[in-house]
Amino acid sequence: MLQDVRFRAIIVQIALLAGIAALGFMLFTATARNLELRGIPLGFGFLWRPANFQIAETILPYSSSDPNWWAAVVGLSNSLFISVLVILLASVIGLFIGIGRLSSNPLVSGLCRVWVEVARNTPLVVLLIFNYALWWEILPLATEAWKLAPGTHISVRGLSMPALGWSTSTFAPVAFVGVSAVILAGASYAARRRQIETGSRPAYVSAAWLFVAVAAGIFLFAYRDVISLDIPEFRRANFAGGWSLTPELTTILIGLTFYTAGFIGEIVRGGILAVRKGQWEAATALGLSRGQTYRLVVVPLALRSIVPPLNSQYINVVKNSTLAIVVGYQDFMTVVSTMINKTSHAIEGVAIILGVFLAVNLALSALLNAYNRRIAIVER
Amino acid sequence: MKLAIQFAAAMATAMIGAGSANAQSIADKVRERGYVSCGASQGVPGLSRPDDKGVWTGFDVDSCRAVAAAFFGDSQKAQFVPLNAAQRIPAVQTGEVDVLSRTTTWTYTRDVAVRFVAINLVDGDAIMLRKALNVAKAADLDGLTICLQGGGSLVENALDIIEQSNQVKVERVYFDSTILARDAYFGGRCDGYMSDGFAIAGQRAAVAGNPDEHAIFQSGATTEPLALAIPRGDDRWFDIVRYAFNAMVWAEDRGITSQNVDEIAASATDGETRKALGVDPGIGEPLKLDDKWIYNVIKQVGNYGEIFARNLGEDSPLKAERRFNALPRDGGILFPIPFK
């Protein structure tokens, strides 16, 4: 039997698997024993105890008496919030940079080139800290804030502007926005179906916009008593009330977008250059303008070579979002690190950080792979 | 196949070897390495900061140098690892540093994770604010923005206590290092910069463009015992660190300084002093150290009063008062343990 090649191969595989399992087991027991030796407790029970620390800026509601697991969720929401915004912004800007790099206008292509080179050749941390320091260097102190519009000021403390206040439950406005979005999306879908069937596009979308606008008017009128305009006021040292955008959030958004857009720009440029010259000529021959050529021919074709490298850029954005704390924005990693310091559960905390980032990035990657399969050339 | 088995065997031996190496005593590990690894801050004037020649100086630095002087007979055999608030406890737990000497508040939760040895400084929280804001009492902090280091420091807690007991609301901006928080404050991002009292005094004395523009507000919300910490599980190392620190307090109590230690050793008549300074034999034996170890600490580092004056007190730019950090006869809470 030992002469059978297939049998031997299976034996080797089993031995290898057993070896890896034994190695893993030994690693685990050695770690557990050493931890016990040093009096480091293991367990996830701490997640259900109150966090007892504050988070400066949150998307979700949070107070320091909430449990640790909720603090981690709040931190994750902060991370995902900046990641999603940066991915969207950097994709749009990166597309224009990639196209701009190929422009025959030397000013446009030169500027785009400078952007790409600066973004690609500077460490992100330096870029962020530099960006953050620019706030103090450029913008005035809060007492001498620049007035951009009535009630809107910008200073070293950030942007402060009037906000719509809502004195009762926020369910009604959220529901209204949700229903409006569904109506608009439905109208757009129906119009598209009709266009494919008949060749002409009906004005469903415009009608839906009109409907939503009228409904919004009625809605605002019906709720006029609970809506108030909250205008920021200068009190002692800073503007209070209204809606504000902090320098920390702005810095991480601008810095990370600038950085990522540089990389995406190069990916887009490569993708466009990969589109054969014949396709351009065919588009010109059909009488398409330059904008139409890009929109209808070049970009859809380029997407096929753009999406796979874009996938890893998006994953990088999520990973780079952990640098937000250097400019004072508390992300997931910072929140869990604080938890580690407060509870001394370092191994579990690091395991949570690794596990969550792995899960987020695998999900993101699965999403983009699915999209990639949809746009890839289908071989028949 | 044979290779794979050999590999697995090698890995197993390596792991068992690593396991027992970790169980080795800290004192032996330090002896083998040739220097004490000290956990320091990322740069707080007066406490721990490299000077313009790159030599670490400060009160916490001297506390750790005392351990090197006791253990090696050479206060220079200490190396410093800068750590932020979130890194420091894990750094001790994993044995990356042998002594944590970095404004770390002794708390119950931390003490069951690492081993606190001796309180080297008692401090409270403090907020540096621009004088123009006229903050005289905690209620005046309402609506102000405070920059501070996050990561679970006790100072964060003090701010919560101030808020709750005075019915005020302050805005916070957290950073992962106290240095970035300080720079953000000096840049105008915040109205106040919060940290431990001595650290705040140091930043104002050393970093502020014009120290007179900034006031220091001490709420008294917390009194913090800042202590030296070591990894758990080595009683001998615990003794060495505790008594290296005690040597400095004891020396101040006895009026022994780095200047007069030779003189006193030569002329001492009482048994405790003679034995402690190594004139009579026996002091080093229980700790397996040289009989001159206390002498070395005093001669090379100084007594408690000297290191305080040099780094934080009248001989430093900070000009901080000793308050709690004095001997009981001077109104403080610093108790020397007799070398009997």
Short mmCIF file of C-alpha atoms in Angstrom, two decimals, chain B residues 171-290:
data_model
loop_
_atom_site.label_atom_id
_atom_site.label_comp_id
_atom_site.label_asym_id
_atom_site.label_seq_id
_atom_site.Cartn_x
_atom_site.Cartn_y
_atom_site.Cartn_z
CA GLU B 171 -15.78 69.16 25.95
CA ARG B 172 -12.89 66.76 25.56
CA VAL B 173 -10.38 66.15 22.81
CA TYR B 174 -8.40 62.96 23.38
CA PHE B 175 -4.97 62.15 21.94
CA ASP B 176 -2.84 59.06 22.19
CA SER B 177 0.06 61.02 23.63
CA THR B 178 0.15 63.79 26.17
CA ILE B 179 2.60 65.61 23.89
CA LEU B 180 0.07 65.91 21.05
CA ALA B 181 -2.55 67.05 23.56
CA ARG B 182 -0.15 69.71 24.83
CA ASP B 183 0.68 70.93 21.32
CA ALA B 184 -3.01 71.12 20.46
CA TYR B 185 -3.54 73.25 23.57
CA PHE B 186 -0.67 75.60 22.77
CA GLY B 187 -1.99 75.76 19.19
CA GLY B 188 -5.30 77.11 20.44
CA ARG B 189 -7.43 74.05 19.77
CA CYS B 190 -8.37 73.75 23.45
CA ASP B 191 -8.94 76.11 26.37
CA GLY B 192 -7.17 73.78 28.77
CA TYR B 193 -4.61 71.01 28.86
CA MET B 194 -5.04 68.42 31.58
CA SER B 195 -2.53 66.04 33.10
CA ASP B 196 -0.87 65.24 36.43
CA GLY B 197 0.19 68.24 38.51
CA PHE B 198 3.95 67.85 38.18
CA ALA B 199 3.69 67.06 34.48
CA ILE B 200 1.64 70.21 33.93
CA ALA B 201 4.12 72.34 35.89
CA GLY B 202 6.93 70.87 33.78
CA GLN B 203 5.22 71.56 30.48
CA ARG B 204 4.48 75.13 31.50
CA ALA B 205 8.05 75.75 32.65
CA ALA B 206 9.78 74.09 29.71
CA VAL B 207 7.51 74.36 26.68
CA ALA B 208 5.22 77.40 26.98
CA GLY B 209 6.42 80.38 24.93
CA ASN B 210 5.54 82.67 27.81
CA PRO B 211 4.81 80.72 31.03
CA ASP B 212 3.15 83.79 32.56
CA GLU B 213 0.26 83.56 30.10
CA HIS B 214 -0.84 80.22 31.55
CA ALA B 215 -2.44 79.50 34.90
CA ILE B 216 -2.60 76.11 36.57
CA PHE B 217 -5.91 75.05 38.10
CA GLN B 218 -5.83 72.21 40.63
CA SER B 219 -9.30 70.96 41.43
CA GLY B 220 -8.24 68.58 44.16
CA ALA B 221 -10.66 66.05 42.68
CA THR B 222 -8.08 63.31 42.95
CA THR B 223 -4.97 62.61 44.97
CA GLU B 224 -2.92 60.12 43.07
CA PRO B 225 -0.27 57.81 44.46
CA LEU B 226 2.19 57.51 41.57
CA ALA B 227 4.21 54.37 42.07
CA LEU B 228 6.96 52.17 40.70
CA ALA B 229 5.71 48.88 39.26
CA ILE B 230 7.33 45.59 38.26
CA PRO B 231 6.05 42.35 36.71
CA ARG B 232 4.47 39.91 39.13
CA GLY B 233 6.08 36.78 40.41
CA ASP B 234 9.56 37.72 41.60
CA ASP B 235 9.86 38.58 45.28
CA ARG B 236 13.60 39.22 45.09
CA TRP B 237 13.23 41.81 42.35
CA PHE B 238 10.40 43.36 44.38
CA ASP B 239 12.76 43.70 47.37
CA ILE B 240 15.54 45.22 45.28
CA VAL B 241 13.26 47.88 43.73
CA ARG B 242 11.50 48.67 47.00
CA TYR B 243 14.70 49.11 49.00
CA ALA B 244 16.61 50.92 46.26
CA PHE B 245 13.86 53.55 46.46
CA ASN B 246 13.77 53.37 50.25
CA ALA B 247 17.52 54.00 50.37
CA MET B 248 16.91 57.51 49.00
CA VAL B 249 14.14 58.30 51.51
CA TRP B 250 16.13 56.81 54.36
CA ALA B 251 19.18 58.86 53.37
CA GLU B 252 17.16 62.07 53.47
CA ASP B 253 15.81 61.14 56.89
CA ARG B 254 19.38 60.61 58.12
CA GLY B 255 20.66 63.76 56.48
CA ILE B 256 22.93 61.78 54.14
CA THR B 257 23.46 63.33 50.70
CA SER B 258 25.55 62.43 47.67
CA GLN B 259 27.96 65.12 48.83
CA ASN B 260 28.52 63.99 52.42
CA VAL B 261 28.05 60.22 52.13
CA ASP B 262 31.79 59.46 52.16
CA GLU B 263 32.30 61.64 55.20
CA ILE B 264 29.39 60.06 57.07
CA ALA B 265 30.49 56.54 56.17
CA ALA B 266 33.93 57.31 57.58
CA SER B 267 32.69 58.89 60.78
CA ALA B 268 29.44 57.03 61.53
CA THR B 269 29.20 55.41 64.90
CA ASP B 270 25.65 54.05 65.03
CA GLY B 271 25.22 50.45 63.99
CA GLU B 272 22.40 50.93 61.45
CA THR B 273 24.22 53.60 59.45
CA ARG B 274 27.50 51.70 59.50
CA LYS B 275 25.84 48.54 58.28
CA ALA B 276 23.65 50.30 55.70
CA LEU B 277 26.55 52.14 54.13
CA GLY B 278 28.59 48.94 53.93
CA VAL B 279 31.19 49.91 56.56
CA ASP B 280 30.15 46.85 58.55
CA PRO B 281 29.34 43.78 56.42
CA GLY B 282 25.97 42.08 55.92
CA ILE B 283 23.51 44.57 54.33
CA GLY B 284 23.79 43.14 50.81
CA GLU B 285 23.48 39.49 51.72
CA PRO B 286 19.66 39.08 51.94
CA LEU B 287 19.25 40.63 48.47
CA LYS B 288 22.39 38.91 47.09
CA LEU B 289 23.83 42.36 46.37
CA ASP B 290 27.10 44.06 47.12
#
